Amino acid sequence: MINRRQWLLGVPALMSGCVTIHGEDSVIRVSQDITRQDFKGDKQVLRSDGTWASAARPEANITRQTVWHLTAQESGFKAWRFGWEHDHNVRYVDPLSPIVEVGGFSVTGWATYLVKGSGVQDYVVRRVHFIKSGQPDTIGHLEGFRGEWRFTPVDGPTAAAYDYHLSSRGILLLRSSSAFTYFPTTSIATRLLPEKWHLAWTQRADIEASRLVVVRRHVPQSLEPARYEIGFYDVDKAQLLPTRLEMSLIRGSEESNFRNRFYLYDTPKGPITVAKEDGIKKVVVRNIRTGQQRVAFSRDAGISHIKAEQTNTGRITVKVAVGFSDETIYDAEDFLYNGRLAPPSS
């Protein structure tokens, strides 16, 4: 059994700061406290009697949705659950190789990816049920040509697009700023957004889970040139949801500004957004399917920064700079449905 004194005697450099030790099955950090975290994300703290106690803070009794993060890596792709990365998670290599791009998120256990073809900007579009190690399916062929993309599905006609977006089970062809086509589907048709609505600058989360595409338009009769209404277009019903939110962005930097102010996560109860709204005065958490919302922070002088991320348990945490202090939402879902900013027992 190990105790604090033995740790400190064994590592004399500790007194000057924090030391991190990488073991075979955990990471140990030594500062004022000695903590360790295994590759599942579980944290423990070393007590004075030499035993380890859980350092995990309590969580609300909420059903979480498994989300996989996907990145192209070493001629294949790597998938890990939530925010925790380790070699024991899924690695997949396509027989064709190399994989050069893969959709960033998956809640279905599927991944759609691009395999390099024979020419420049020439790709085979494939998908696989990676958690079951299934055989990959070829969806079609994608080629960049004179400033546009041409996609030829298996046994289908070629379609042109100015850009594309990979979901976990298919590819979204952006035909114009207001039109798109999704493959594969039983009813292939180009969806045209309502008048004055356009596709948003970026699409977060997995379209396969929410079946929604994020869209935007200028706020009617607004004196601010970069004030937008953000909406959500239902891919299956071909209509906008009633839930809308307004955002004021920096003119000329709308895309990067939007990325830093708008977060979207899929949950079993419906997609949840965490966003700056009412200019930069409020941080609002809302369920865009049900319309339920709750203001987390409000400041007339504005909120300078927000950052949301998903932990290894699937909990959505939010950090907010409110004036000269940093505030947090421990669990965005718990806050939305129960009003708690802190863990349940605090």
Coordinates of C-alpha atoms in Angstrom, one line a residue:
M1 CA 0.0 0.0 0.0
I2 CA 1.3 3.4 -0.9
N3 CA 0.9 6.7 1.1
R4 CA 1.5 10.3 0.5
R5 CA 4.9 10.4 2.3
Q6 CA 6.2 7.6 0.1
W7 CA 5.1 9.4 -3.0
L8 CA 6.8 12.7 -2.0
L9 CA 10.0 10.9 -1.0
G10 CA 10.1 9.0 -4.3
V11 CA 9.6 12.1 -6.4
P12 CA 11.6 15.0 -5.0
A13 CA 10.7 17.3 -7.9
L14 CA 7.1 17.5 -6.8
M15 CA 7.6 20.5 -4.4
S16 CA 8.1 22.9 -7.3
G17 CA 4.9 22.1 -9.2
C18 CA 2.7 19.4 -10.8
V19 CA 4.2 16.1 -12.0
T20 CA 2.4 13.9 -14.5
I21 CA 3.3 10.2 -14.6
H22 CA 2.0 8.1 -17.5
G23 CA 1.4 4.4 -16.5
E24 CA 0.3 1.4 -18.6
D25 CA -3.4 1.8 -17.5
S26 CA -3.6 5.3 -16.0
V27 CA -2.3 8.8 -15.8
I28 CA -1.2 10.0 -12.3
R29 CA -0.9 13.7 -11.4
V30 CA 0.9 14.9 -8.3
S31 CA 0.5 18.4 -7.0
Q32 CA -1.3 19.4 -3.7
D33 CA -3.3 16.2 -4.2
I34 CA -2.3 12.9 -5.9
T35 CA -4.8 11.9 -8.5
R36 CA -5.0 9.2 -11.1
Q37 CA -7.3 8.8 -14.2
D38 CA -7.7 5.5 -16.0
F39 CA -8.4 5.2 -19.7
K40 CA -12.1 5.1 -19.2
G41 CA -11.9 8.6 -17.7
D42 CA -12.6 7.6 -14.1
K43 CA -10.7 9.7 -11.6
Q44 CA -9.5 8.8 -8.1
V45 CA -7.6 10.7 -5.4
L46 CA -5.0 9.2 -3.0
R47 CA -6.2 9.4 0.7
S48 CA -4.0 9.8 3.7
D49 CA -4.3 6.1 4.6
G50 CA -2.8 5.1 1.3
T51 CA -6.1 4.0 -0.4
W52 CA -7.7 5.4 -3.5
A53 CA -11.1 7.1 -3.4
S54 CA -13.3 8.1 -6.3
A55 CA -12.8 11.8 -7.2
A56 CA -15.8 11.8 -9.5
R57 CA -18.4 14.4 -8.8
P58 CA -22.0 13.2 -8.8
E59 CA -24.1 13.3 -11.9
A60 CA -27.8 13.6 -12.5
N61 CA -29.7 10.4 -13.4
I62 CA -30.0 11.2 -17.1
T63 CA -29.8 8.7 -19.9
R64 CA -26.8 9.6 -22.1
Q65 CA -26.3 9.0 -25.7
T66 CA -23.1 7.4 -26.9
V67 CA -21.2 9.7 -29.2
W68 CA -18.1 8.7 -31.1
H69 CA -15.5 11.2 -32.3
L70 CA -13.8 10.2 -35.5
T71 CA -10.6 11.4 -37.1
A72 CA -8.6 10.2 -40.1
Q73 CA -5.4 8.6 -38.9
E74 CA -2.6 6.3 -40.3
S75 CA -4.4 5.4 -43.5
G76 CA -7.6 4.7 -41.6
F77 CA -9.7 6.4 -39.0
K78 CA -9.8 6.3 -35.2
A79 CA -13.0 6.4 -33.1
W80 CA -13.3 7.1 -29.4
R81 CA -16.3 7.7 -27.2
F82 CA -17.0 11.2 -26.0
G83 CA -13.9 13.2 -25.1
W84 CA -11.6 10.4 -24.1
E85 CA -9.0 9.1 -26.4
H86 CA -6.9 5.9 -26.0
D87 CA -5.5 3.0 -28.1
H88 CA -8.2 0.6 -26.7
N89 CA -10.8 2.5 -28.7
V90 CA -11.7 1.6 -32.3
R91 CA -9.2 1.8 -35.1
Y92 CA -10.4 1.0 -38.6
V93 CA -8.4 0.6 -41.9
D94 CA -10.3 0.2 -45.2
P95 CA -8.9 -2.5 -47.5
L96 CA -8.5 0.2 -50.3
S97 CA -6.7 2.8 -48.2
P98 CA -5.7 5.4 -47.5
I99 CA -8.7 7.1 -45.8
V100 CA -8.2 10.8 -46.1
E101 CA -11.4 12.2 -44.5
V102 CA -14.1 10.9 -42.2
G103 CA -17.2 12.5 -40.7
G104 CA -16.4 14.0 -37.3
F105 CA -19.1 12.5 -35.1
S106 CA -21.3 9.4 -35.0
V107 CA -24.1 8.3 -32.7
T108 CA -25.0 5.4 -34.9
G109 CA -21.8 3.4 -34.8
W110 CA -21.4 4.1 -38.6
A111 CA -18.9 6.2 -40.3
T112 CA -18.8 7.6 -43.8
Y113 CA -15.3 8.4 -45.2
L114 CA -13.3 9.1 -48.3
V115 CA -10.7 6.8 -49.7
K116 CA -8.1 8.3 -52.1
G117 CA -8.7 7.4 -55.7
S118 CA -6.3 7.5 -58.7
G119 CA -6.3 11.3 -59.4
V120 CA -6.1 14.6 -57.6
Q121 CA -9.4 15.3 -55.7
D122 CA -10.6 11.9 -56.7
Y123 CA -12.3 9.8 -53.9
V124 CA -14.3 6.7 -53.3
V125 CA -17.1 7.4 -50.8
R126 CA -17.5 4.5 -48.4
R127 CA -19.3 3.8 -45.1
V128 CA -18.9 1.0 -42.5
H129 CA -20.6 -0.1 -39.2
F130 CA -17.3 0.2 -37.4
I131 CA -18.4 -1.1 -33.9
K132 CA -19.5 -4.4 -35.5
S133 CA -16.4 -4.5 -37.8
G134 CA -18.7 -5.0 -40.8
Q135 CA -17.7 -4.9 -44.5
P136 CA -17.7 -1.4 -45.9
D137 CA -20.3 -0.3 -48.5
T138 CA -19.4 1.9 -51.4
I139 CA -21.8 4.8 -51.7
G140 CA -20.3 6.4 -54.8
H141 CA -17.5 8.4 -56.3
L142 CA -16.6 12.0 -55.5
E143 CA -14.4 14.2 -57.7
G144 CA -13.4 17.8 -57.6
F145 CA -13.6 19.4 -61.0
R146 CA -13.2 23.1 -62.0
G147 CA -14.3 24.6 -58.7
E148 CA -17.1 22.2 -58.0
W149 CA -17.7 18.6 -56.8
R150 CA -19.3 15.9 -58.8
F151 CA -20.7 12.9 -57.0
T152 CA -21.8 9.7 -58.8
P153 CA -23.8 7.3 -56.6
V154 CA -23.7 3.6 -57.2
D155 CA -26.3 2.9 -60.0
G156 CA -27.3 6.6 -60.2
P157 CA -26.8 9.8 -62.2
T158 CA -24.0 12.3 -61.4
A159 CA -24.9 15.3 -59.3
A160 CA -22.9 18.5 -59.1
A161 CA -22.4 20.5 -55.9
Y162 CA -20.2 23.4 -54.6
D163 CA -19.4 21.5 -51.4
Y164 CA -20.2 18.4 -49.3
H165 CA -20.7 17.3 -45.7
L166 CA -20.2 13.8 -44.4
S167 CA -22.7 12.4 -41.9
S168 CA -22.3 9.0 -40.2
R169 CA -24.3 7.1 -42.9
G170 CA -24.0 9.3 -46.0
I171 CA -23.1 12.4 -47.7
L172 CA -24.8 15.8 -48.0
L173 CA -24.3 17.5 -51.3
L174 CA -24.5 21.3 -51.0
R175 CA -26.0 22.2 -54.4
S176 CA -26.3 25.9 -53.5
S177 CA -26.4 28.0 -50.4
S178 CA -30.1 27.1 -50.2
A179 CA -30.3 23.6 -51.7
F180 CA -28.9 20.2 -50.8
T181 CA -29.2 16.5 -51.7
Y182 CA -28.6 13.6 -49.3
F183 CA -27.3 10.2 -50.4
P184 CA -28.1 7.4 -49.9
T185 CA -31.8 7.5 -49.4
T186 CA -34.9 5.8 -50.8
S187 CA -36.2 9.1 -52.1
I188 CA -33.4 11.0 -53.7
A189 CA -34.5 14.6 -54.1
T190 CA -33.0 18.0 -53.8
R191 CA -34.3 19.9 -50.8
L192 CA -34.8 23.7 -51.3
L193 CA -34.9 25.8 -48.2
P194 CA -37.7 28.4 -47.7
E195 CA -37.1 31.7 -49.3
K196 CA -34.2 33.8 -47.8
W197 CA -33.0 30.9 -45.7
H198 CA -29.5 29.5 -46.4
L199 CA -27.3 26.7 -45.0
A200 CA -25.4 27.8 -41.9
W201 CA -21.6 28.2 -42.0
T202 CA -21.0 25.0 -40.2
Q203 CA -23.0 21.8 -39.3
R204 CA -22.2 20.4 -35.8
A205 CA -23.2 17.0 -34.5
D206 CA -24.4 14.1 -36.6
I207 CA -27.2 14.7 -39.0
E208 CA -28.2 11.0 -38.8
A209 CA -29.2 11.5 -35.1
S210 CA -31.0 14.8 -35.3
R211 CA -32.2 14.6 -38.9
L212 CA -31.7 18.3 -38.9
V213 CA -29.6 20.8 -40.9
V214 CA -28.7 24.1 -39.3
V215 CA -29.8 27.1 -41.4
R216 CA -29.7 30.9 -41.1
R217 CA -31.1 34.1 -42.5
H218 CA -30.7 37.8 -41.9
V219 CA -33.1 39.1 -39.3
P220 CA -35.9 40.9 -41.2
Q221 CA -35.7 44.7 -40.8
S222 CA -32.7 44.6 -38.6
L223 CA -30.3 47.6 -38.5
E224 CA -27.4 45.2 -37.8
P225 CA -25.9 43.8 -41.0
A226 CA -24.6 40.7 -39.2
R227 CA -27.7 39.8 -37.1
Y228 CA -29.0 36.4 -38.0
E229 CA -31.9 34.1 -37.2
I230 CA -30.7 30.5 -36.7
G231 CA -33.2 27.8 -37.6
F232 CA -33.3 24.0 -38.0
Y233 CA -34.5 22.3 -41.2
D234 CA -36.0 18.8 -40.8
V235 CA -34.5 16.6 -43.5
D236 CA -37.3 14.0 -43.5
K237 CA -40.3 16.4 -43.3
A238 CA -38.7 19.1 -45.5
Q239 CA -39.7 21.9 -43.2
L240 CA -38.3 24.3 -40.6
L241 CA -38.8 23.6 -36.9
P242 CA -40.6 26.4 -35.0
T243 CA -37.6 26.9 -32.7
R244 CA -35.4 29.8 -33.7
L245 CA -32.7 31.8 -32.0
E246 CA -31.1 35.1 -32.9
M247 CA -27.3 35.8 -33.0
S248 CA -25.3 39.0 -33.7
L249 CA -22.0 38.1 -35.3
I250 CA -19.0 40.1 -36.4
R251 CA -19.4 41.2 -40.0
G252 CA -16.7 39.6 -42.2
S253 CA -15.9 36.9 -39.7
E254 CA -19.3 35.2 -39.4
E255 CA -18.1 31.6 -39.8
S256 CA -15.4 31.7 -37.1
N257 CA -17.6 33.8 -34.9
F258 CA -20.5 31.3 -35.2
R259 CA -18.3 28.4 -34.4
N260 CA -17.3 30.0 -31.1
R261 CA -20.8 31.0 -30.1
F262 CA -22.9 28.1 -31.1
Y263 CA -22.7 24.4 -29.9
L264 CA -25.1 21.6 -30.9
Y265 CA -25.3 18.2 -29.2
D266 CA -27.5 15.2 -29.9
T267 CA -29.3 13.7 -26.8
P268 CA -32.0 11.1 -26.4
K269 CA -34.6 13.9 -25.6
G270 CA -33.6 15.9 -28.7
P271 CA -30.8 18.1 -29.9
I272 CA -29.5 20.6 -27.4
T273 CA -27.9 24.0 -28.3
V274 CA -25.7 26.1 -26.1
A275 CA -25.3 29.5 -27.6
K276 CA -24.8 33.2 -27.1
E277 CA -28.0 35.0 -27.8
D278 CA -29.5 38.5 -27.6
G279 CA -26.3 39.9 -29.1
I280 CA -23.7 38.7 -26.6
K281 CA -25.8 39.3 -23.5
K282 CA -27.1 35.8 -22.7
V283 CA -26.0 32.2 -22.7
V284 CA -29.1 30.0 -23.4
V285 CA -29.5 26.3 -23.3
R286 CA -32.4 24.9 -25.3
N287 CA -33.9 21.7 -26.7
I288 CA -34.6 22.6 -30.3
R289 CA -37.2 19.8 -30.8
T290 CA -39.4 20.7 -27.8
G291 CA -38.5 24.4 -27.7
Q292 CA -37.8 24.2 -23.9
Q293 CA -35.1 26.7 -23.0
R294 CA -33.4 28.2 -19.9
V295 CA -31.1 31.2 -19.6
A296 CA -27.9 30.2 -17.9
F297 CA -26.1 33.6 -17.7
S298 CA -27.1 37.2 -18.5
R299 CA -25.1 40.4 -18.5
D300 CA -25.9 43.7 -20.1
A301 CA -22.3 44.5 -20.8
G302 CA -21.9 41.2 -22.6
I303 CA -20.4 37.8 -22.2
S304 CA -16.9 37.5 -23.6
H305 CA -16.4 33.8 -24.1
I306 CA -18.2 30.4 -23.9
K307 CA -16.8 26.9 -24.5
A308 CA -18.9 23.7 -24.4
E309 CA -17.6 20.2 -24.6
Q310 CA -18.7 16.6 -24.0
T311 CA -17.0 14.6 -21.2
N312 CA -16.2 10.9 -21.4
T313 CA -19.6 10.1 -19.7
G314 CA -21.5 12.1 -22.3
R315 CA -22.2 15.0 -19.9
I316 CA -22.2 18.4 -21.6
T317 CA -20.1 21.0 -19.7
V318 CA -20.0 24.7 -20.3
K319 CA -17.5 27.3 -19.3
V320 CA -18.4 31.0 -19.5
A321 CA -16.5 34.2 -19.0
V322 CA -18.9 36.6 -17.3
G323 CA -17.1 39.9 -16.6
F324 CA -14.0 39.2 -14.5
S325 CA -15.2 35.7 -13.3
D326 CA -15.4 32.3 -14.9
E327 CA -18.7 30.5 -14.5
T328 CA -19.7 26.9 -15.3
I329 CA -22.6 24.7 -16.1
Y330 CA -21.7 21.3 -14.8
D331 CA -24.4 19.5 -16.8
A332 CA -26.3 21.3 -19.6
E333 CA -29.1 18.7 -19.7
D334 CA -29.5 18.8 -15.9
F335 CA -29.6 22.6 -16.0
L336 CA -32.1 22.7 -18.8
Y337 CA -34.5 20.2 -17.2
N338 CA -33.9 20.8 -13.5
G339 CA -32.3 24.2 -13.2
R340 CA -29.0 23.1 -11.6
L341 CA -25.8 24.8 -12.6
A342 CA -23.8 22.7 -10.1
P343 CA -23.7 18.9 -9.5
P344 CA -26.9 17.4 -7.9
S345 CA -25.5 17.1 -4.3
S346 CA -24.0 20.5 -4.0

